[in-house]
Short mmCIF file of C-alpha atoms in Angstrom, two decimals:
data_model
loop_
_atom_site.label_atom_id
_atom_site.label_comp_id
_atom_site.label_asym_id
_atom_site.label_seq_id
_atom_site.Cartn_x
_atom_site.Cartn_y
_atom_site.Cartn_z
CA MET A 23 20.18 -16.13 4.70
CA ARG A 24 17.66 -14.07 6.71
CA ARG A 25 17.05 -13.11 10.08
CA ARG A 26 14.18 -11.08 11.95
CA ILE A 27 15.51 -8.25 13.93
CA ALA A 28 13.48 -7.27 17.28
CA LEU A 29 11.93 -3.84 17.52
CA ALA A 30 13.93 -2.81 20.54
CA SER A 31 17.16 -3.02 18.51
CA LEU A 32 16.01 0.13 16.32
CA VAL A 33 17.79 3.04 18.07
CA PHE A 34 17.44 6.60 16.71
CA VAL A 35 20.25 9.25 16.49
CA SER A 36 19.29 12.71 17.13
CA GLY A 37 18.93 14.86 14.07
CA CYS A 38 18.43 12.02 11.55
CA THR A 39 14.67 12.51 11.15
CA THR A 40 14.76 15.62 8.91
CA GLY A 41 17.03 14.45 6.04
CA PRO A 42 20.78 14.62 5.59
CA SER A 43 22.72 17.46 7.61
CA LEU A 44 24.94 19.86 6.24
CA GLU A 45 27.88 17.43 7.09
CA THR A 46 26.13 14.63 5.13
CA GLN A 47 24.22 15.93 2.62
CA GLY A 48 26.94 14.99 -0.05
CA ALA A 49 25.59 11.34 0.51
CA VAL A 50 22.48 12.53 -1.48
CA THR A 51 24.33 12.70 -4.70
CA ALA A 52 27.16 10.14 -4.13
CA SER A 53 27.27 7.16 -5.88
CA PRO A 54 24.58 4.54 -5.03
CA GLY A 55 25.59 1.93 -2.37
CA ASP A 56 25.54 -1.77 -2.25
CA SER A 57 25.64 -3.13 1.06
CA ARG A 58 25.91 -6.73 1.46
CA HIS A 59 23.65 -6.97 4.14
CA LEU A 60 20.08 -5.47 4.02
CA THR A 61 17.51 -4.68 6.35
CA ILE A 62 13.85 -5.00 4.71
CA GLY A 63 11.00 -2.99 6.72
CA SER A 64 7.78 -4.05 7.21
CA ALA A 65 4.92 -1.86 8.71
CA GLY A 66 3.33 -4.85 10.45
CA PHE A 67 0.18 -5.26 8.64
CA THR A 68 -0.41 -8.55 6.48
CA GLU A 69 0.46 -7.06 3.08
CA SER A 70 3.32 -5.29 4.18
CA ASP A 71 4.72 -8.35 5.73
CA LEU A 72 4.12 -10.25 2.49
CA LEU A 73 6.00 -7.41 0.59
CA ALA A 74 8.85 -7.59 2.64
CA GLN A 75 9.27 -11.36 2.41
CA MET A 76 9.21 -11.21 -1.18
CA TYR A 77 11.59 -8.37 -1.05
CA ALA A 78 14.03 -10.31 0.88
CA LEU A 79 13.60 -13.60 -0.86
CA LEU A 80 14.47 -11.79 -4.22
CA LEU A 81 17.33 -10.11 -2.54
CA ASN A 82 18.82 -13.34 -1.18
CA GLN A 83 18.67 -14.84 -4.55
CA ALA A 84 20.60 -11.95 -5.89
CA GLY A 85 23.23 -12.74 -3.11
CA TYR A 86 22.60 -10.49 -0.35
CA LYS A 87 22.02 -11.28 3.06
CA THR A 88 18.75 -9.94 4.77
CA SER A 89 17.26 -9.23 8.02
CA LEU A 90 13.51 -8.32 8.63
CA LEU A 91 12.57 -5.40 10.85
CA THR A 92 8.83 -4.58 11.75
CA VAL A 93 8.08 -0.99 12.50
CA ALA A 94 4.45 -0.35 12.51
CA ASN A 95 4.55 3.26 12.83
CA ARG A 96 5.89 5.48 9.56
CA GLU A 97 6.69 8.10 11.94
CA LEU A 98 9.49 5.73 13.19
CA TYR A 99 10.31 3.66 10.13
CA GLU A 100 10.78 6.57 7.65
CA PRO A 101 13.29 8.36 9.61
CA ALA A 102 15.07 4.80 9.85
CA LEU A 103 15.19 4.43 6.26
CA GLU A 104 16.73 7.55 6.09
CA SER A 105 19.48 6.84 8.47
CA GLY A 106 20.24 3.52 7.01
CA GLN A 107 18.74 1.55 10.00
CA ILE A 108 16.23 0.23 7.26
CA ASP A 109 17.62 -0.28 3.85
CA VAL A 110 14.49 -1.15 1.82
CA VAL A 111 10.90 -0.44 2.39
CA ALA A 112 7.53 -1.28 0.43
CA GLU A 113 5.62 2.01 0.17
CA TYR A 114 2.43 3.31 -1.50
CA ALA A 115 3.13 6.06 -4.02
CA ALA A 116 0.57 8.61 -3.16
CA THR A 117 0.40 8.24 0.62
CA PHE A 118 4.11 8.30 0.93
CA ALA A 119 4.13 11.36 -1.43
CA ASP A 120 1.88 13.11 0.74
CA TRP A 121 3.49 11.88 3.95
CA LEU A 122 6.97 13.12 2.99
CA ASN A 123 5.36 16.39 1.71
CA ALA A 124 3.60 17.30 4.98
CA LYS A 125 6.95 16.27 6.71
CA THR A 126 9.01 18.79 4.21
CA HIS A 127 6.38 21.53 3.92
CA GLY A 128 3.97 21.11 6.92
CA ALA A 129 0.90 19.60 7.88
CA ASP A 130 -1.15 22.33 6.17
CA ALA A 131 0.92 21.91 2.82
CA PRO A 132 -1.36 21.06 -0.20
CA PRO A 133 -1.01 17.22 -1.10
CA VAL A 134 0.91 16.21 -3.93
CA GLY A 135 -0.51 12.73 -4.50
CA SER A 136 -3.16 12.33 -7.02
CA PRO A 137 -4.81 9.83 -9.40
CA ASP A 138 -1.97 10.50 -11.91
CA LEU A 139 0.59 8.11 -11.41
CA ASP A 140 3.26 9.76 -13.35
CA ALA A 141 2.56 13.23 -11.59
CA THR A 142 2.64 11.24 -8.15
CA MET A 143 5.84 9.62 -8.81
CA ALA A 144 7.51 12.82 -9.82
CA ALA A 145 6.53 14.58 -6.91
CA LEU A 146 7.56 11.59 -4.90
CA ARG A 147 11.05 11.34 -6.13
CA ASN A 148 11.49 15.03 -5.84
CA LEU A 149 10.84 14.77 -1.97
CA ALA A 150 12.73 11.49 -1.40
CA VAL A 151 15.87 12.52 -3.18
CA PRO A 152 17.05 15.29 -0.74
CA ARG A 153 16.46 12.74 2.09
CA GLY A 154 18.81 10.30 0.52
CA LEU A 155 16.20 7.84 -0.76
CA THR A 156 15.44 6.28 -3.99
CA VAL A 157 12.08 5.47 -5.24
CA LEU A 158 12.04 2.48 -7.52
CA ASP A 159 9.48 2.10 -10.10
CA ALA A 160 5.90 1.32 -9.48
CA GLY A 161 4.48 -2.00 -10.33
CA ARG A 162 1.20 -2.98 -11.51
CA ALA A 163 -0.34 -3.55 -7.97
CA VAL A 164 -2.21 -0.89 -6.30
CA ASP A 165 -3.88 -0.66 -2.70
CA GLN A 166 -6.42 2.13 -2.59
CA ASN A 167 -9.81 2.85 -1.23
CA ALA A 168 -12.62 1.21 -3.11
CA PHE A 169 -16.35 0.63 -2.78
CA ALA A 170 -18.44 -2.59 -2.60
CA VAL A 171 -21.82 -3.52 -2.60
CA THR A 172 -23.32 -7.21 -2.44
CA ASP A 173 -23.25 -9.23 -5.55
CA ALA A 174 -27.08 -9.57 -5.37
CA TYR A 175 -27.27 -5.73 -5.32
CA ALA A 176 -25.14 -5.28 -8.21
CA ARG A 177 -26.81 -7.71 -10.36
CA GLN A 178 -30.19 -6.33 -9.52
CA HIS A 179 -29.45 -2.77 -10.65
CA HIS A 180 -26.87 -3.80 -13.35
CA LEU A 181 -23.93 -1.97 -11.72
CA LYS A 182 -20.44 -2.58 -12.47
CA THR A 183 -18.91 0.74 -11.80
CA LEU A 184 -19.49 3.48 -9.60
CA SER A 185 -20.78 5.68 -12.67
CA ASP A 186 -23.43 3.05 -13.20
CA LEU A 187 -24.58 3.76 -9.30
CA GLY A 188 -24.47 7.29 -9.91
CA LYS A 189 -26.60 7.01 -13.14
CA SER A 190 -28.86 4.52 -11.29
CA GLY A 191 -30.24 7.30 -8.94
CA LEU A 192 -30.34 4.76 -6.05
CA LYS A 193 -30.18 6.17 -2.39
CA VAL A 194 -26.93 4.75 -0.76
CA ARG A 195 -26.11 4.63 2.79
CA LEU A 196 -22.36 4.14 3.23
CA ALA A 197 -20.54 2.18 5.59
CA ALA A 198 -17.23 3.99 6.36
CA ALA A 199 -15.00 5.77 8.67
CA ASP A 200 -16.13 8.99 10.52
CA GLU A 201 -13.98 11.08 8.44
CA CYS A 202 -15.75 9.95 4.99
CA VAL A 203 -18.11 12.88 5.19
CA GLN A 204 -15.21 15.25 4.83
CA ARG A 205 -12.39 13.36 2.78
CA PRO A 206 -12.49 14.20 -1.13
CA TYR A 207 -12.08 10.63 -1.90
CA CYS A 208 -15.04 9.64 -0.03
CA GLU A 209 -18.64 11.10 0.29
CA PRO A 210 -17.87 14.50 -1.47
CA GLY A 211 -16.11 12.88 -4.07
CA LEU A 212 -18.65 10.04 -4.73
CA LYS A 213 -21.36 12.88 -4.95
CA LYS A 214 -19.15 15.50 -6.97
CA THR A 215 -17.40 13.04 -9.56
CA TYR A 216 -19.98 10.11 -9.64
CA GLY A 217 -23.45 11.89 -8.81
CA ILE A 218 -24.06 9.16 -6.10
CA ASP A 219 -26.84 10.12 -3.72
CA ILE A 220 -25.22 9.42 -0.46
CA THR A 221 -27.98 9.54 2.13
CA ALA A 222 -25.87 8.96 5.20
CA VAL A 223 -22.39 7.53 6.34
CA ASP A 224 -22.88 4.80 8.84
CA PRO A 225 -19.45 5.05 11.03
CA LYS A 226 -18.51 1.69 11.00
CA GLY A 227 -14.61 1.80 10.05
CA VAL A 228 -12.80 0.94 6.58
CA GLY A 229 -13.44 -2.47 5.55
CA THR A 230 -14.13 -3.84 9.02
CA THR A 231 -16.30 -6.76 9.71
CA GLN A 232 -18.75 -4.76 11.14
CA ALA A 233 -19.17 -2.57 8.08
CA LYS A 234 -19.24 -5.56 5.59
CA ARG A 235 -21.86 -7.26 7.52
CA ALA A 236 -23.99 -4.09 7.53
CA VAL A 237 -24.10 -4.19 3.78
CA GLN A 238 -24.62 -7.69 3.76
CA ASN A 239 -27.70 -7.69 5.73
CA GLY A 240 -29.04 -4.61 3.86
CA GLN A 241 -28.82 -2.18 6.54
CA ASP A 242 -26.33 -0.16 4.39
CA GLN A 243 -25.85 -0.35 0.64
CA MET A 244 -22.04 -0.08 0.19
CA VAL A 245 -18.97 -0.22 1.97
CA LEU A 246 -15.66 1.46 2.05
CA THR A 247 -12.75 -0.84 1.84
CA THR A 248 -9.54 -1.19 -0.22
CA THR A 249 -8.69 -2.94 -3.46
CA THR A 250 -6.76 -5.70 -1.89
CA ASP A 251 -9.45 -6.62 0.56
CA ALA A 252 -9.19 -10.37 0.99
CA THR A 253 -12.66 -11.07 2.65
CA LEU A 254 -15.05 -9.57 0.20
CA ASP A 255 -16.29 -13.17 -1.05
CA GLU A 256 -16.98 -14.13 2.42
CA PHE A 257 -19.79 -11.62 2.82
CA GLY A 258 -21.11 -11.90 -0.60
CA LEU A 259 -19.47 -8.37 -1.75
CA VAL A 260 -18.21 -7.12 -5.17
CA LEU A 261 -16.19 -3.87 -5.87
CA LEU A 262 -17.48 -1.41 -8.24
CA ALA A 263 -14.82 -0.10 -10.60
CA ASP A 264 -13.56 3.42 -9.82
CA ASP A 265 -13.85 4.35 -13.48
CA LYS A 266 -13.26 8.20 -13.21
CA HIS A 267 -10.31 7.47 -11.13
CA LEU A 268 -11.47 9.23 -8.10
CA GLN A 269 -8.81 7.56 -5.90
CA ASN A 270 -5.10 8.33 -5.48
CA ALA A 271 -2.40 6.41 -7.21
CA ASP A 272 -1.35 4.35 -4.15
CA TYR A 273 0.76 1.87 -6.26
CA VAL A 274 3.05 -0.38 -4.48
CA VAL A 275 6.80 1.11 -4.70
CA PRO A 276 9.93 -0.08 -3.13
CA VAL A 277 11.76 2.71 -1.43
CA VAL A 278 15.59 2.38 -0.64
CA ASN A 279 18.44 4.08 1.23
CA ARG A 280 20.49 5.19 -1.77
CA SER A 281 23.84 5.20 0.09
CA ARG A 282 23.17 1.35 1.13
CA ALA A 283 20.67 0.01 -1.38
CA GLY A 284 20.87 2.04 -4.31
CA SER A 285 22.53 -0.11 -6.62
CA GLU A 286 21.42 -1.40 -9.97
CA ARG A 287 21.62 -5.02 -8.52
CA VAL A 288 18.90 -4.14 -5.89
CA THR A 289 16.69 -2.31 -8.36
CA GLN A 290 16.80 -5.23 -10.97
CA ALA A 291 16.22 -7.69 -8.12
CA LEU A 292 13.18 -5.91 -6.86
CA GLY A 293 12.10 -4.74 -10.22
CA LYS A 294 11.24 -8.46 -11.20
CA LEU A 295 8.24 -8.40 -9.11
CA ASN A 296 6.78 -5.32 -10.93
CA ASP A 297 6.54 -7.51 -14.15
CA VAL A 298 3.92 -9.89 -12.26
CA LEU A 299 2.44 -8.74 -9.13
CA THR A 300 -1.01 -7.64 -9.55
CA THR A 301 -3.67 -6.26 -7.13
CA ALA A 302 -5.30 -9.35 -7.58
CA ASP A 303 -2.40 -11.47 -6.54
CA LEU A 304 -2.02 -9.19 -3.56
CA ALA A 305 -5.58 -9.71 -2.43
CA SER A 306 -5.24 -13.48 -2.83
CA MET A 307 -2.01 -13.71 -0.69
CA ASN A 308 -3.83 -11.54 2.15
CA GLN A 309 -6.53 -14.01 2.18
CA GLN A 310 -3.94 -16.73 2.39
CA VAL A 311 -2.52 -15.34 5.28
CA ASP A 312 -5.63 -13.65 7.10
CA SER A 313 -8.17 -16.22 6.21
CA TRP A 314 -6.48 -19.54 5.76
CA ARG A 315 -3.93 -18.71 8.34
CA ARG A 316 -0.59 -19.32 6.23
CA LEU A 317 2.54 -17.98 7.19
CA PRO A 318 3.46 -14.79 5.21
CA GLU A 319 7.04 -16.24 4.55
CA ASP A 320 5.26 -19.70 2.96
CA VAL A 321 3.05 -17.68 0.94
CA ALA A 322 5.46 -15.03 -0.29
CA ARG A 323 7.99 -17.91 -1.29
CA ASN A 324 5.02 -20.01 -3.10
CA TYR A 325 4.05 -16.93 -4.98
CA LEU A 326 7.49 -16.36 -6.24
CA LYS A 327 8.14 -19.78 -7.39
CA ASP A 328 4.74 -20.07 -9.15
CA LYS A 329 5.67 -16.95 -11.04
CA GLY A 330 9.20 -18.62 -12.00
CA LEU A 331 11.03 -15.73 -10.10
CA LEU A 332 12.70 -18.16 -7.31
CA LYS A 333 14.26 -21.24 -7.93
#
């Protein structure tokens, strides 16, 4: 049985935003908890809602009662996860590792997220454990930055990968966010790693309709988006493979409050999704919600049933 909790019910206790206190630090190494009622957090965007719904359905089937809580800001939901007001949330490995690293060591700390999933997960778990959090295994699905061109442009120039684009010598105007000119995964990385001739960055945002239309009509040649973008087909766009692994390992990972949801039963229930959920699956489900206006709960339920994970 599930119910959705209103955001107003989330109350923060002073002192719980920096990890276990001296009085409670024993909870970090205590036996994993197994609360019968678990609160699943969502960050409020389509993909996060879908993952929260799938987690809730799998945990319901495993015998838990679940509630859904939407908290759009990581600065709010992560402390709630530490304090046990949220028990389970879907995160992205590299992004969450860097976020916890900055919280622990300061905003200027060198990033620990990288394209290497194993190294990223090791760093993430080292940062999560002292905060009473357990990071479960990553699955196959990854939501990371990606670059798309029109299908016609790709066919004309025989492009399948970013390396192909670099070798082509084509001049590329890139539709992206303002910060692309400085971020190592964006313009500097495209130039250094792939040798792509970026002539300008058109500041139209990440994967926005405006940015995609600029590429569709030929104003720009490439757009910065994400690997689970559900609307590329609508604009006649295709992704170029990040074949040299410029982007960080932002694989989907469940993160749980150890003292309330650290049991093996929770791990097994959520782990079932790892074996089947792919990046393409996430993109397809995002499309069903965003373009076809289906409810996240219905899309999540149908997917799990199709994969034989839900009776």
